[in-house]
Coordinates of C-alpha atoms and ligand atoms in Angstrom, one line a residue:
X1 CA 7.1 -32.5 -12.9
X2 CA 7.0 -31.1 -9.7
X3 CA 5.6 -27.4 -9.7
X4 CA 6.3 -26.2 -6.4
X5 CA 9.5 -26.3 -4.4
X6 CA 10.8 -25.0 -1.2
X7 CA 14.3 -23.8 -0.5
X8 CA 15.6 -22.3 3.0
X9 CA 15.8 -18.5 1.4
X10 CA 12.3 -18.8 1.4
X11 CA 11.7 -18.5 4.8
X12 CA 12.2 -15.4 7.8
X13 CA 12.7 -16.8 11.2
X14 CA 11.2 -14.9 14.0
X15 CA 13.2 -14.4 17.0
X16 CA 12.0 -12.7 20.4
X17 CA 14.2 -10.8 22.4
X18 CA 14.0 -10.0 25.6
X19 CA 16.3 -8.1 28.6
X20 CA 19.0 -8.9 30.7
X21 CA 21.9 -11.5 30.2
X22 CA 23.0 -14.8 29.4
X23 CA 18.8 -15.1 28.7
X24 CA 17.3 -18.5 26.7
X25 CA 14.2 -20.2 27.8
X26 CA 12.5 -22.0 26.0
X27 CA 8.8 -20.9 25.5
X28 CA 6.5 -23.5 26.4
X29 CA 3.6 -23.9 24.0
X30 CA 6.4 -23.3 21.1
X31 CA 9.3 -26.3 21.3
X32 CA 12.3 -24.9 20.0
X33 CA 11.5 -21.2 20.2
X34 CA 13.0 -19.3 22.6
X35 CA 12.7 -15.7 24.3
X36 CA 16.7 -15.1 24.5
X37 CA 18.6 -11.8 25.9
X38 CA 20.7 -9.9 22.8
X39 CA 24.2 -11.7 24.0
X40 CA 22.3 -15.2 23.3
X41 CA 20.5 -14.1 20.0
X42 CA 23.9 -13.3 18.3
X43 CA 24.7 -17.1 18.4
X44 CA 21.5 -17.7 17.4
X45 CA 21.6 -15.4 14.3
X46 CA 24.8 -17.1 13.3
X47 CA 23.2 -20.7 13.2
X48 CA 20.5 -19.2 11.3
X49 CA 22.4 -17.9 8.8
X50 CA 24.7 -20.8 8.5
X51 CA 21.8 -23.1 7.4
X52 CA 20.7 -20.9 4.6
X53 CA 17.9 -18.5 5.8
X54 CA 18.6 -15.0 4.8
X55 CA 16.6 -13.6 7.3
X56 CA 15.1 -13.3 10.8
X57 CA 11.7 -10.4 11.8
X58 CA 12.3 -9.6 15.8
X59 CA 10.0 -9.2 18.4
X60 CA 11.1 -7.8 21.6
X61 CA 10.2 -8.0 25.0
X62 CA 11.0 -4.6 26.6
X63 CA 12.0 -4.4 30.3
X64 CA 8.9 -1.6 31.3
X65 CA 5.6 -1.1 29.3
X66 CA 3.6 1.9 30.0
X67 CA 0.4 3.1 28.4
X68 CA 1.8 4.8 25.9
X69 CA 4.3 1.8 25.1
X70 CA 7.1 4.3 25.0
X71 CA 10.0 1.4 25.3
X72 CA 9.1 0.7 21.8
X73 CA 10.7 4.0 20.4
X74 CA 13.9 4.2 22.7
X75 CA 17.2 4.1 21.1
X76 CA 18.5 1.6 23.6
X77 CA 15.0 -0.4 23.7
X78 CA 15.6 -4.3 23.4
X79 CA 15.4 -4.6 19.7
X80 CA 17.6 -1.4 19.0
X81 CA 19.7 -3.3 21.1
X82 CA 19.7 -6.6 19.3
X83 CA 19.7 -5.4 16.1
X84 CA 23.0 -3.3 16.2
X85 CA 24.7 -6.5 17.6
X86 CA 23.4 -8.6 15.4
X87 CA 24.2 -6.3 12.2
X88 CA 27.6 -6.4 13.7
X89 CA 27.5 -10.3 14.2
X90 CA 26.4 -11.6 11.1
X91 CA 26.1 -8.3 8.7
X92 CA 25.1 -10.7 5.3
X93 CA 21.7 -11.3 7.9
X94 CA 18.9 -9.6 6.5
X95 CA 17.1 -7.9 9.7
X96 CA 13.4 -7.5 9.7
X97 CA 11.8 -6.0 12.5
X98 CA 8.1 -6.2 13.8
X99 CA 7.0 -2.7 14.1
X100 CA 3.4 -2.7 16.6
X101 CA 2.7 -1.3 20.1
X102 CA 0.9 -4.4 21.6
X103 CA 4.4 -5.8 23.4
X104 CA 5.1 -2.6 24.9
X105 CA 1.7 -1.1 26.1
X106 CA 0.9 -2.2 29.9
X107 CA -2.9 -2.9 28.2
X108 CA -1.4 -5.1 25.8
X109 CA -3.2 -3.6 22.5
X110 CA -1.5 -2.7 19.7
X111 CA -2.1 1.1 20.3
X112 CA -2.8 4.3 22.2
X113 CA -5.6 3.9 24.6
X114 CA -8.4 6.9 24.7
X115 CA -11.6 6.2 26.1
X116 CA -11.2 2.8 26.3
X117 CA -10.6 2.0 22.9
X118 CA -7.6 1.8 20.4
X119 CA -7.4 5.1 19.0
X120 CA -6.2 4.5 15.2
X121 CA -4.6 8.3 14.5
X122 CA -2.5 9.0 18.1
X123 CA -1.2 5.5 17.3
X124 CA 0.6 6.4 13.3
X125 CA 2.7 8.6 15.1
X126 CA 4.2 6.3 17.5
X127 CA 4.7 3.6 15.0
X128 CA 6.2 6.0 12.5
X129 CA 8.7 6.7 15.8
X130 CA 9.3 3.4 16.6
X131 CA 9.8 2.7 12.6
X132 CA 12.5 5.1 12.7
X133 CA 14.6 4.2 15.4
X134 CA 14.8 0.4 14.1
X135 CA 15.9 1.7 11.2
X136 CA 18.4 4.0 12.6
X137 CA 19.5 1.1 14.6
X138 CA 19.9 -0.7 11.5
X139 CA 17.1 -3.0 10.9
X140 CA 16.9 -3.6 6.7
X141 CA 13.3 -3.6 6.4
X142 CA 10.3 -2.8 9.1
X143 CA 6.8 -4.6 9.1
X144 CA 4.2 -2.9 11.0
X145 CA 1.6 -5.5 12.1
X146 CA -0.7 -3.2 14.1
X147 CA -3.9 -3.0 11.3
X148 CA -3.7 1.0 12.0
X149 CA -5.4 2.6 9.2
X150 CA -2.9 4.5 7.3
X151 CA 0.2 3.2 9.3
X152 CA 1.8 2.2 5.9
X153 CA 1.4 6.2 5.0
X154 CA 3.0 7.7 7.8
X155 CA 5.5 5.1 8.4
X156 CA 6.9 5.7 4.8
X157 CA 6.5 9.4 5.1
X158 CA 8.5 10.0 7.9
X159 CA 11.6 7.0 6.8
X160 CA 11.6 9.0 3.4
X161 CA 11.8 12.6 5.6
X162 CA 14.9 11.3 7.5
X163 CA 16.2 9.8 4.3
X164 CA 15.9 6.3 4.5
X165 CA 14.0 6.0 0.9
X166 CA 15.7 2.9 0.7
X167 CA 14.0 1.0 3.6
X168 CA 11.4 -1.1 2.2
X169 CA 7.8 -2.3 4.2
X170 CA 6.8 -5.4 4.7
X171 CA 2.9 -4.6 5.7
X172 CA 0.7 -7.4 7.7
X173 CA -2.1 -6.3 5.3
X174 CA -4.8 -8.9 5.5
X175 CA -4.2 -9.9 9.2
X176 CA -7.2 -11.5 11.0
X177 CA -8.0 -11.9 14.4
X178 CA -7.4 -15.3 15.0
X179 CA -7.2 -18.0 17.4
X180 CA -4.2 -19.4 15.9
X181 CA -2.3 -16.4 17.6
X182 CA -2.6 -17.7 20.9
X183 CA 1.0 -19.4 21.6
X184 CA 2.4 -16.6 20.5
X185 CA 0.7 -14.1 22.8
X186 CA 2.4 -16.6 25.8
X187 CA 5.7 -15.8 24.0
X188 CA 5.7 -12.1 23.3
X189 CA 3.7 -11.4 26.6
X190 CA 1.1 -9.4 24.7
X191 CA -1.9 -10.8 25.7
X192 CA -4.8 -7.7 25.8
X193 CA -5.3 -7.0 29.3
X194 CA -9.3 -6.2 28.4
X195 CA -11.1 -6.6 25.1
X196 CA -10.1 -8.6 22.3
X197 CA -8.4 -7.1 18.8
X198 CA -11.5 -7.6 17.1
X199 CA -11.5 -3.5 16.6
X200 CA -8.6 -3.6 14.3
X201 CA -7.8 -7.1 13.3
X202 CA -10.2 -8.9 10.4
X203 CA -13.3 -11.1 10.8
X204 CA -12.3 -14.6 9.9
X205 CA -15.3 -14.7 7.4
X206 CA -14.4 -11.8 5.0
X207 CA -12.6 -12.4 1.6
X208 CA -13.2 -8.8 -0.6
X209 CA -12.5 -6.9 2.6
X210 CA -9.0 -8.5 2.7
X211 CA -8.8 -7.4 -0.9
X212 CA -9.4 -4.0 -0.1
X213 CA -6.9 -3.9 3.1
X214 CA -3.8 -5.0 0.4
X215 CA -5.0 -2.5 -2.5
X216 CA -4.5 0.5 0.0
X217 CA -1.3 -0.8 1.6
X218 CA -0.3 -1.0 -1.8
X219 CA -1.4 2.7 -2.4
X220 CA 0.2 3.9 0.7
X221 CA 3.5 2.6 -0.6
X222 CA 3.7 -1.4 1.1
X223 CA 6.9 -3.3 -0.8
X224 CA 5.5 -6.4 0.3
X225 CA 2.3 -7.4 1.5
X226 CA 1.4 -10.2 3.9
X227 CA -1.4 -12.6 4.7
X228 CA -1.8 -14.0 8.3
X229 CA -2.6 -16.7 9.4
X230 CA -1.2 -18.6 6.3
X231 CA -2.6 -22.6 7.3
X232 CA -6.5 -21.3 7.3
X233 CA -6.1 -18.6 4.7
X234 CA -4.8 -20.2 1.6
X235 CA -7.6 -18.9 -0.8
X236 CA -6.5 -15.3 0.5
X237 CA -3.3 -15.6 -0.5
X238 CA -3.9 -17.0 -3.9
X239 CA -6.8 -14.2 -4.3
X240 CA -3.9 -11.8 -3.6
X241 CA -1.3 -13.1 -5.4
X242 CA -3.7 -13.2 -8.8
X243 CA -4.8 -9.9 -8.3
X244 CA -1.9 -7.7 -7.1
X245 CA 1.5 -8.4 -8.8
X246 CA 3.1 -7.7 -5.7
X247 CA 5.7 -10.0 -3.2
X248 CA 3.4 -11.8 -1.1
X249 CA 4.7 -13.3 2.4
X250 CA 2.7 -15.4 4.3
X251 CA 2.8 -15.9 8.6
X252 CA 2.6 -19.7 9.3
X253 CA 1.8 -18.5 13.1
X254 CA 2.3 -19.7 16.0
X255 CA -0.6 -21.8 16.6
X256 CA 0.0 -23.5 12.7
X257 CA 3.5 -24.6 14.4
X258 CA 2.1 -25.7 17.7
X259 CA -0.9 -28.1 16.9
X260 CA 2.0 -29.9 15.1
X261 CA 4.7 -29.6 17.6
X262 CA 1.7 -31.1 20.2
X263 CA 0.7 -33.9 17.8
X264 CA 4.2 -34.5 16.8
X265 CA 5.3 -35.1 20.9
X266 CA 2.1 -37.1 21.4
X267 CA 2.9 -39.5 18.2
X268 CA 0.0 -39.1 16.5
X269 CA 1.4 -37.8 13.3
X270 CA 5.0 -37.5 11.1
X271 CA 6.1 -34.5 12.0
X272 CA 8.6 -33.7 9.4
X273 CA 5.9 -34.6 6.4
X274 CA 3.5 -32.8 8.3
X275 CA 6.1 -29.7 8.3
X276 CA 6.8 -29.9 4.9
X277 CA 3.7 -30.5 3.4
X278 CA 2.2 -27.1 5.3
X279 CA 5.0 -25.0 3.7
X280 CA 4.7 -26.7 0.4
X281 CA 1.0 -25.9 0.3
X282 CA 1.7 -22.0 1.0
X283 CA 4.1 -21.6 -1.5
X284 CA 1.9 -23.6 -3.7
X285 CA -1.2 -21.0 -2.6
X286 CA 1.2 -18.3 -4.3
X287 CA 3.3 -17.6 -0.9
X288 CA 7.0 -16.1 -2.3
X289 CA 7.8 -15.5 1.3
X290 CA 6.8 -17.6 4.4
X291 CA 7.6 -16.4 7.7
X292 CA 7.4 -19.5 9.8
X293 CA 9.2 -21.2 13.3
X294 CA 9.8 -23.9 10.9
X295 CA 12.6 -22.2 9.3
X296 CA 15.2 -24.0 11.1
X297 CA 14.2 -27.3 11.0
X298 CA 13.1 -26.9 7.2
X299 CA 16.0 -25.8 6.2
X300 CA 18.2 -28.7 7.7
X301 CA 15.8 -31.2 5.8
X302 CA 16.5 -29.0 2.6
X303 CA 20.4 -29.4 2.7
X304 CA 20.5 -32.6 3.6
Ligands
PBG1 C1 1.4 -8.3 16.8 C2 1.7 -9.6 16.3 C3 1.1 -10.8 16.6 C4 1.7 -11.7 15.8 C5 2.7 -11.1 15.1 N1 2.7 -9.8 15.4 C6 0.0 -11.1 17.6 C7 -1.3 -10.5 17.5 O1 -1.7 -9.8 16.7 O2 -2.0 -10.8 18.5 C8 1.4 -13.2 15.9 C9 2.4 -14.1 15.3 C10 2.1 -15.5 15.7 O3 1.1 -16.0 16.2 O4 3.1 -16.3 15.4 N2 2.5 -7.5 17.1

């Protein structure tokens, strides 16, 4: 009778990689994630695959971070680096990568400063750059998760110029700004160094707006469109499910994993159940995807 069901291909793992060698350290407000140089993420990949998730979305942490964020675009940034030696690793590993400025600008924001604000159309072009060279790297699929208007557009534009037609988008289409982000911020050191992401990210109250933000991703040519947070945002997902027949992931963030990862330590809660029951319940909102730190953990309960 049971309606919903979870298997370990549902999930993409994220992984941060950062510079240097011989790199793994845990990050502190997210047991059991770790920032780790591209020698240690290749082991990594390996036990990832090995339990049954088909795929990992990287984040890197580059060595320098300018204004512009120009370590995000260069062939022999961290991720370029991590990708080709993980494609070479473990090649059946499907290799998402998290396309955005905001880990590689000295300011921390997710695009090109001018007069001290984001400014939406000098950023396209540097995401469209930074698309391209993860791609040429290797990466399978890109997912930008900036909230530029009309990054979708030019992103596709310029893979399909440079013949990569076959590259699909994952698009962070209804992404809100939201607390829930926070552990993450630690792990990616991203925080905005002024400001706030209110600018580009969505208001925590709005519903139809998040409709709207998915219809033109879908326009501008998004294969699969995500909803983040997932844990506070159910009734979005379900909205967009029902109304666009289109893959929908969902981003159990960082914050969703570490209120139970704090609860869990402290003994206040089971937090296996807990773990399970969340990812159920996101799946059950209409979820095909679910990117989520859980993946690991979820996936050994699932085989067992
Ligand atoms: C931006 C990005 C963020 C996350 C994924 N991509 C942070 C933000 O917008 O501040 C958050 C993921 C999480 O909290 O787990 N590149």
């Amino acid at each position: 009778m049971r309606e919903t069901r979870l298997s370990p291909d549902d999930f993409i793992y994220p992984l941060f990689v950062t510079y240097g060698k011989g790199i793994r350290k845990e990050i502190p407000s997210m047991p059991g994630c770790y920032q780790e140089s591209v020698d240690k993420i290749i082991n990594h990949a390996r036990e990832i695959y090995r339990l049954g998730v088909p795929s990992i979305i990287l984040f890197g942490i580059p060595e320098h971070k300018d204004e512009k964020g120009s370590s995000a675009y260069d062939e022999h940034g961290v991720v370029q680096k991590a990708i080709k030696a993980i494609k070479n690793a473990v090649p059946e590993l499907y290799v998402i990568t998290d396309v955005c400025m905001c880990e590689y600008t000295s300011h921390g924001h997710c695009g090109i400063i001018k007069n001290g604000d984001v400014d939406n159309d000098l950023t396209l072009e540097i995401l469209a750059k930074e698309a391209l060279s993860h791609v040429r790297a290797g990466a399978d699929m890109v997912a930008p998760s900036d909230m530029m208007d009309g990054r979708v557009k030019a992103i596709r534009s310029l893979l399909d110029t440079e013949g990569f037609e076959s590259i699909p988008i994952m698009a962070y289409s209804a992404k809100y700004a939201s607390s829930f982000y926070g552990p993450f911020r630690e792990a990616a050191e991203s925080t905005p160094q002024f400001g706030d992401r209110r600018s580009y990210q969505m208001d925590p109250a709005n519903r139809i707006e998040a409709l709207r933000e998915v219809e033109l991703d879908i326009e501008e040519g998004a294969d699969i469109i995500m909803v983040k947070p997932a844990l506070s945002y159910l009734d979005i997902i379900s909205e967009v499910k029902r109304t666009f027949s289109m893959p929908v992931a969902a981003y159990n963030v960082s914050g969703e994993y570490s209120i139970v990862k704090a609860a869990g330590k402290l003994g206040w809660i089971d937090e296996k159940r807990m773990m399970m029951e969340i990812l159920t319940s996101i799946r059950r909102a209409g979820a095909d995807i679910i990117l989520t730190y859980f993946a690991k953990e979820a996936a050994k309960l699932l085989n067992s």
